[in-house]
Tab-separated table of C-alpha atoms in Angstrom:
chain	number	residue	atom	x	y	z
A	1	UNK	CA	14.844	-5.038	18.922
A	2	UNK	CA	13.158	-7.878	20.817
A	3	UNK	CA	14.195	-8.737	24.350
A	4	UNK	CA	13.475	-11.677	26.665
A	5	UNK	CA	10.255	-11.486	28.681
A	6	UNK	CA	10.931	-10.830	32.336
A	7	UNK	CA	11.484	-13.997	34.318
A	8	UNK	CA	13.291	-15.976	31.588
A	9	UNK	CA	16.893	-16.809	32.560
A	10	UNK	CA	18.054	-19.113	29.817
A	11	UNK	CA	17.575	-20.181	26.217
A	12	UNK	CA	16.997	-23.531	24.587
A	13	UNK	CA	20.201	-25.489	24.295
A	14	UNK	CA	19.250	-27.276	21.093
A	15	UNK	CA	20.487	-30.715	19.956
A	16	UNK	CA	23.958	-31.408	21.346
A	17	UNK	CA	26.420	-33.752	19.629
A	18	UNK	CA	28.688	-36.022	21.639
A	19	UNK	CA	31.637	-33.979	22.986
A	20	UNK	CA	35.026	-34.606	21.390
A	21	UNK	CA	37.290	-37.029	23.259
A	22	UNK	CA	40.391	-34.903	22.778
A	23	UNK	CA	41.430	-32.431	25.483
A	24	UNK	CA	38.955	-33.778	28.061
A	25	UNK	CA	40.957	-32.550	31.085
A	26	UNK	CA	41.297	-29.088	29.605
A	27	UNK	CA	37.581	-28.932	28.829
A	28	UNK	CA	36.553	-30.073	32.291
A	29	UNK	CA	38.704	-27.770	34.403
A	30	UNK	CA	41.994	-26.854	32.811
A	31	UNK	CA	40.547	-24.078	30.699
A	32	UNK	CA	38.928	-22.429	33.725
A	33	UNK	CA	42.212	-22.685	35.688
A	34	UNK	CA	44.093	-21.135	32.745
A	35	UNK	CA	41.589	-18.237	32.666
A	36	UNK	CA	41.993	-17.512	36.373
A	37	UNK	CA	45.761	-17.628	36.278
A	38	UNK	CA	45.925	-15.341	33.253
A	39	UNK	CA	43.376	-12.949	34.799
A	40	UNK	CA	45.398	-12.745	38.021
A	41	UNK	CA	48.526	-11.915	36.032
A	42	UNK	CA	46.869	-9.320	33.808
A	43	UNK	CA	44.609	-7.439	36.244
A	44	UNK	CA	47.309	-5.145	37.768
A	45	UNK	CA	48.250	-3.943	34.299
A	46	UNK	CA	44.810	-3.786	32.708
A	47	UNK	CA	42.907	-2.061	35.536
A	48	UNK	CA	44.746	1.323	35.208
A	49	UNK	CA	44.168	1.268	31.424
A	50	UNK	CA	40.448	0.651	31.920
A	51	UNK	CA	40.180	3.580	34.356
A	52	UNK	CA	41.968	5.969	31.954
A	53	UNK	CA	39.847	4.898	28.971
A	54	UNK	CA	36.676	5.094	31.070
A	55	UNK	CA	37.483	8.778	31.822
A	56	UNK	CA	38.010	9.535	28.124
A	57	UNK	CA	34.789	7.783	27.107
A	58	UNK	CA	32.767	9.691	29.742
A	59	UNK	CA	33.911	13.092	28.391
A	60	UNK	CA	30.910	13.194	26.006
A	61	UNK	CA	28.603	13.200	29.021
A	62	UNK	CA	27.471	9.596	28.755
A	63	UNK	CA	28.266	6.553	30.876
A	64	UNK	CA	31.787	5.071	30.594
A	65	UNK	CA	30.563	1.476	30.474
A	66	UNK	CA	28.064	-0.369	28.378
A	67	UNK	CA	26.210	-3.290	29.964
A	68	UNK	CA	23.903	-5.717	28.206
A	69	UNK	CA	22.398	-9.122	28.874
A	70	UNK	CA	24.061	-11.767	26.721
A	71	UNK	CA	23.634	-15.497	26.312
A	72	UNK	CA	26.364	-17.752	27.715
A	73	UNK	CA	27.108	-21.362	28.423
A	74	UNK	CA	24.033	-23.609	28.761
A	75	UNK	CA	21.879	-20.714	27.616
A	76	UNK	CA	22.441	-18.805	30.890
A	77	UNK	CA	22.005	-15.037	30.716
A	78	UNK	CA	24.696	-12.801	32.191
A	79	UNK	CA	25.598	-9.125	32.371
A	80	UNK	CA	28.160	-8.329	29.671
A	81	UNK	CA	30.602	-5.405	30.124
A	82	UNK	CA	32.298	-3.154	27.579
A	83	UNK	CA	33.669	0.363	27.464
A	84	UNK	CA	30.962	2.346	25.696
A	85	UNK	CA	31.958	2.994	22.084
A	86	UNK	CA	28.562	4.001	20.685
A	87	UNK	CA	25.997	6.698	21.172
A	88	UNK	CA	23.618	6.149	24.059
A	89	UNK	CA	20.646	5.410	21.763
A	90	UNK	CA	22.575	2.903	19.628
A	91	UNK	CA	19.950	0.158	19.639
A	92	UNK	CA	17.123	2.481	18.611
A	93	UNK	CA	19.311	4.061	15.938
A	94	UNK	CA	20.159	0.635	14.459
A	95	UNK	CA	16.475	-0.185	14.194
A	96	UNK	CA	15.823	3.090	12.355
A	97	UNK	CA	18.829	2.689	10.023
A	98	UNK	CA	17.768	-0.844	9.052
A	99	UNK	CA	14.207	0.275	8.510
A	100	UNK	CA	15.150	3.244	6.326
A	101	UNK	CA	18.101	1.866	4.365
A	102	UNK	CA	17.794	-1.586	2.699
A	103	UNK	CA	21.573	-1.772	2.112
A	104	UNK	CA	22.310	-1.268	5.806
A	105	UNK	CA	19.635	-3.823	6.706
A	106	UNK	CA	21.218	-6.347	4.301
A	107	UNK	CA	24.724	-5.712	5.710
A	108	UNK	CA	23.491	-6.183	9.259
A	109	UNK	CA	21.626	-9.375	8.349
A	110	UNK	CA	24.706	-10.850	6.637
A	111	UNK	CA	27.425	-9.857	9.088
A	112	UNK	CA	25.592	-8.811	12.267
A	113	UNK	CA	27.913	-5.772	12.105
A	114	UNK	CA	28.168	-2.540	10.101
A	115	UNK	CA	31.481	-1.735	8.460
A	116	UNK	CA	30.949	2.034	8.710
A	117	UNK	CA	28.738	2.260	11.752
A	118	UNK	CA	27.386	5.782	12.296
A	119	UNK	CA	26.584	4.936	15.918
A	120	UNK	CA	30.245	4.876	16.946
A	121	UNK	CA	31.720	7.892	18.789
A	122	UNK	CA	35.145	9.393	18.093
A	123	UNK	CA	36.766	7.761	21.112
A	124	UNK	CA	34.788	4.638	20.374
A	125	UNK	CA	36.328	4.341	16.922
A	126	UNK	CA	39.792	4.109	18.453
A	127	UNK	CA	39.006	1.683	21.255
A	128	UNK	CA	37.097	-0.554	18.853
A	129	UNK	CA	39.924	-0.570	16.288
A	130	UNK	CA	42.349	-1.631	19.015
A	131	UNK	CA	39.760	-3.858	20.782
A	132	UNK	CA	40.392	-1.911	24.009
A	133	UNK	CA	36.637	-1.625	24.463
A	134	UNK	CA	36.634	-5.345	25.408
A	135	UNK	CA	38.929	-4.936	28.428
A	136	UNK	CA	36.126	-4.753	31.044
A	137	UNK	CA	35.233	-8.331	30.082
A	138	UNK	CA	38.143	-9.313	32.283
A	139	UNK	CA	35.524	-9.075	35.077
A	140	UNK	CA	33.285	-11.453	33.147
A	141	UNK	CA	36.189	-13.923	33.000
A	142	UNK	CA	36.849	-13.639	36.726
A	143	UNK	CA	33.149	-14.136	37.524
A	144	UNK	CA	33.045	-17.252	35.323
A	145	UNK	CA	30.622	-15.858	32.750
A	146	UNK	CA	33.252	-15.857	30.007
A	147	UNK	CA	36.624	-17.259	29.010
A	148	UNK	CA	39.561	-15.482	27.418
A	149	UNK	CA	39.017	-17.575	24.289
A	150	UNK	CA	35.701	-18.744	22.855
A	151	UNK	CA	32.792	-17.746	20.624
A	152	UNK	CA	31.436	-14.236	21.144
A	153	UNK	CA	28.370	-14.101	23.429
A	154	UNK	CA	25.314	-13.240	21.393
A	155	UNK	CA	22.473	-10.854	22.231
A	156	UNK	CA	19.126	-12.084	23.453
A	157	UNK	CA	17.511	-10.677	20.308
A	158	UNK	CA	19.685	-12.994	18.186
A	159	UNK	CA	18.373	-16.252	19.656
A	160	UNK	CA	16.368	-17.341	16.588
A	161	UNK	CA	19.278	-16.467	14.289
A	162	UNK	CA	21.707	-18.716	16.131
A	163	UNK	CA	19.227	-21.538	16.597
A	164	UNK	CA	18.399	-21.458	12.864
A	165	UNK	CA	22.118	-21.746	12.152
A	166	UNK	CA	22.328	-24.842	14.398
A	167	UNK	CA	24.687	-22.922	16.694
A	168	UNK	CA	24.967	-25.645	19.338
A	169	UNK	CA	28.608	-24.753	20.104
A	170	UNK	CA	27.518	-21.461	21.602
A	171	UNK	CA	25.687	-23.334	24.367
A	172	UNK	CA	28.472	-25.873	24.997
A	173	UNK	CA	31.213	-23.542	26.306
A	174	UNK	CA	31.784	-20.202	27.911
A	175	UNK	CA	31.837	-17.344	25.402
A	176	UNK	CA	35.164	-15.621	24.928
A	177	UNK	CA	36.792	-12.231	24.688
A	178	UNK	CA	38.644	-13.391	21.607
A	179	UNK	CA	38.382	-16.322	19.241
A	180	UNK	CA	38.853	-17.620	15.698
A	181	UNK	CA	36.400	-15.083	14.240
A	182	UNK	CA	38.137	-12.113	15.889
A	183	UNK	CA	41.498	-12.933	14.302
A	184	UNK	CA	40.039	-13.892	10.901
A	185	UNK	CA	39.072	-10.479	9.581
A	186	UNK	CA	35.875	-10.172	11.621
A	187	UNK	CA	34.673	-7.091	9.729
A	188	UNK	CA	34.565	-9.087	6.494
A	189	UNK	CA	33.476	-12.445	7.864
A	190	UNK	CA	29.849	-13.469	7.242
A	191	UNK	CA	27.644	-14.749	10.025
A	192	UNK	CA	27.621	-18.223	8.460
A	193	UNK	CA	31.419	-18.352	8.502
A	194	UNK	CA	31.479	-17.101	12.084
A	195	UNK	CA	29.342	-20.009	13.204
A	196	UNK	CA	31.512	-22.431	11.235
A	197	UNK	CA	34.697	-21.047	12.858
A	198	UNK	CA	33.232	-21.386	16.335
A	199	UNK	CA	32.130	-24.958	15.772
A	200	UNK	CA	35.617	-25.780	14.535
A	201	UNK	CA	37.126	-24.170	17.630
A	202	UNK	CA	34.905	-26.285	19.887
A	203	UNK	CA	36.094	-29.496	18.209
A	204	UNK	CA	39.781	-28.485	18.458
A	205	UNK	CA	39.678	-26.910	21.913
A	206	UNK	CA	43.018	-27.279	23.776
A	207	UNK	CA	45.522	-25.224	25.747
A	208	UNK	CA	47.814	-24.894	22.703
A	209	UNK	CA	44.898	-23.675	20.571
A	210	UNK	CA	43.931	-21.034	23.159
A	211	UNK	CA	47.506	-19.829	23.568
A	212	UNK	CA	47.921	-19.563	19.818
A	213	UNK	CA	44.700	-17.574	19.472
A	214	UNK	CA	45.675	-15.196	22.279
A	215	UNK	CA	49.060	-14.607	20.616
A	216	UNK	CA	47.409	-13.890	17.263
A	217	UNK	CA	44.922	-11.581	18.948
A	218	UNK	CA	47.833	-9.459	20.212
A	219	UNK	CA	48.916	-9.035	16.592
A	220	UNK	CA	45.424	-7.942	15.511
A	221	UNK	CA	45.315	-5.346	18.338
A	222	UNK	CA	48.716	-3.938	17.421
A	223	UNK	CA	47.673	-3.639	13.774
A	224	UNK	CA	44.399	-2.000	14.822
A	225	UNK	CA	42.332	-4.224	12.558
A	226	UNK	CA	39.429	-4.743	14.944
A	227	UNK	CA	35.938	-3.430	14.109
């Protein structure tokens, strides 16, 4: 999979529409304040869970955490954290699977995900189904790389895909741990619909919208419908 040449630190931002007039205060600073308050309240409870899960993940001999450069607000690259749910050679394996199996290649092109992903470990299957693999992104929120709610940060190798889809919203706001796509059957949602959902979220961004999406995310986690 292609990666950024060394030295590049951001992507093209594309053509930006005029920002919506609604929720200006929340967009300018309220959303960040909400993120920090929620992070402060959640950290004492989430940190022990992360440590326990990290131990379980590391039992197969690999690293507990997965780190990757992702694209964030204004095209800035940042280090993205997750509990490792896949085999250590996941990227190379995906390339080989897509090269050898046209159906897998088509599924990845359409959804940017695999419904039955052979790269996922046994522990990884559980933490992905419950979205517990996303918990380390609390650090990304605290650092200011991400928000609790927003579009998912995309990989550097997906730049052309998002630019071709006119994905301007991905450069306008911090990416999120959860969002409209995550609570809308993300395993069955096409890439085109994902972009549409995230553009809609940008236009309707508000405190009430974020709180509603966080509440609905809790329901998805309890039902173990993540992928």
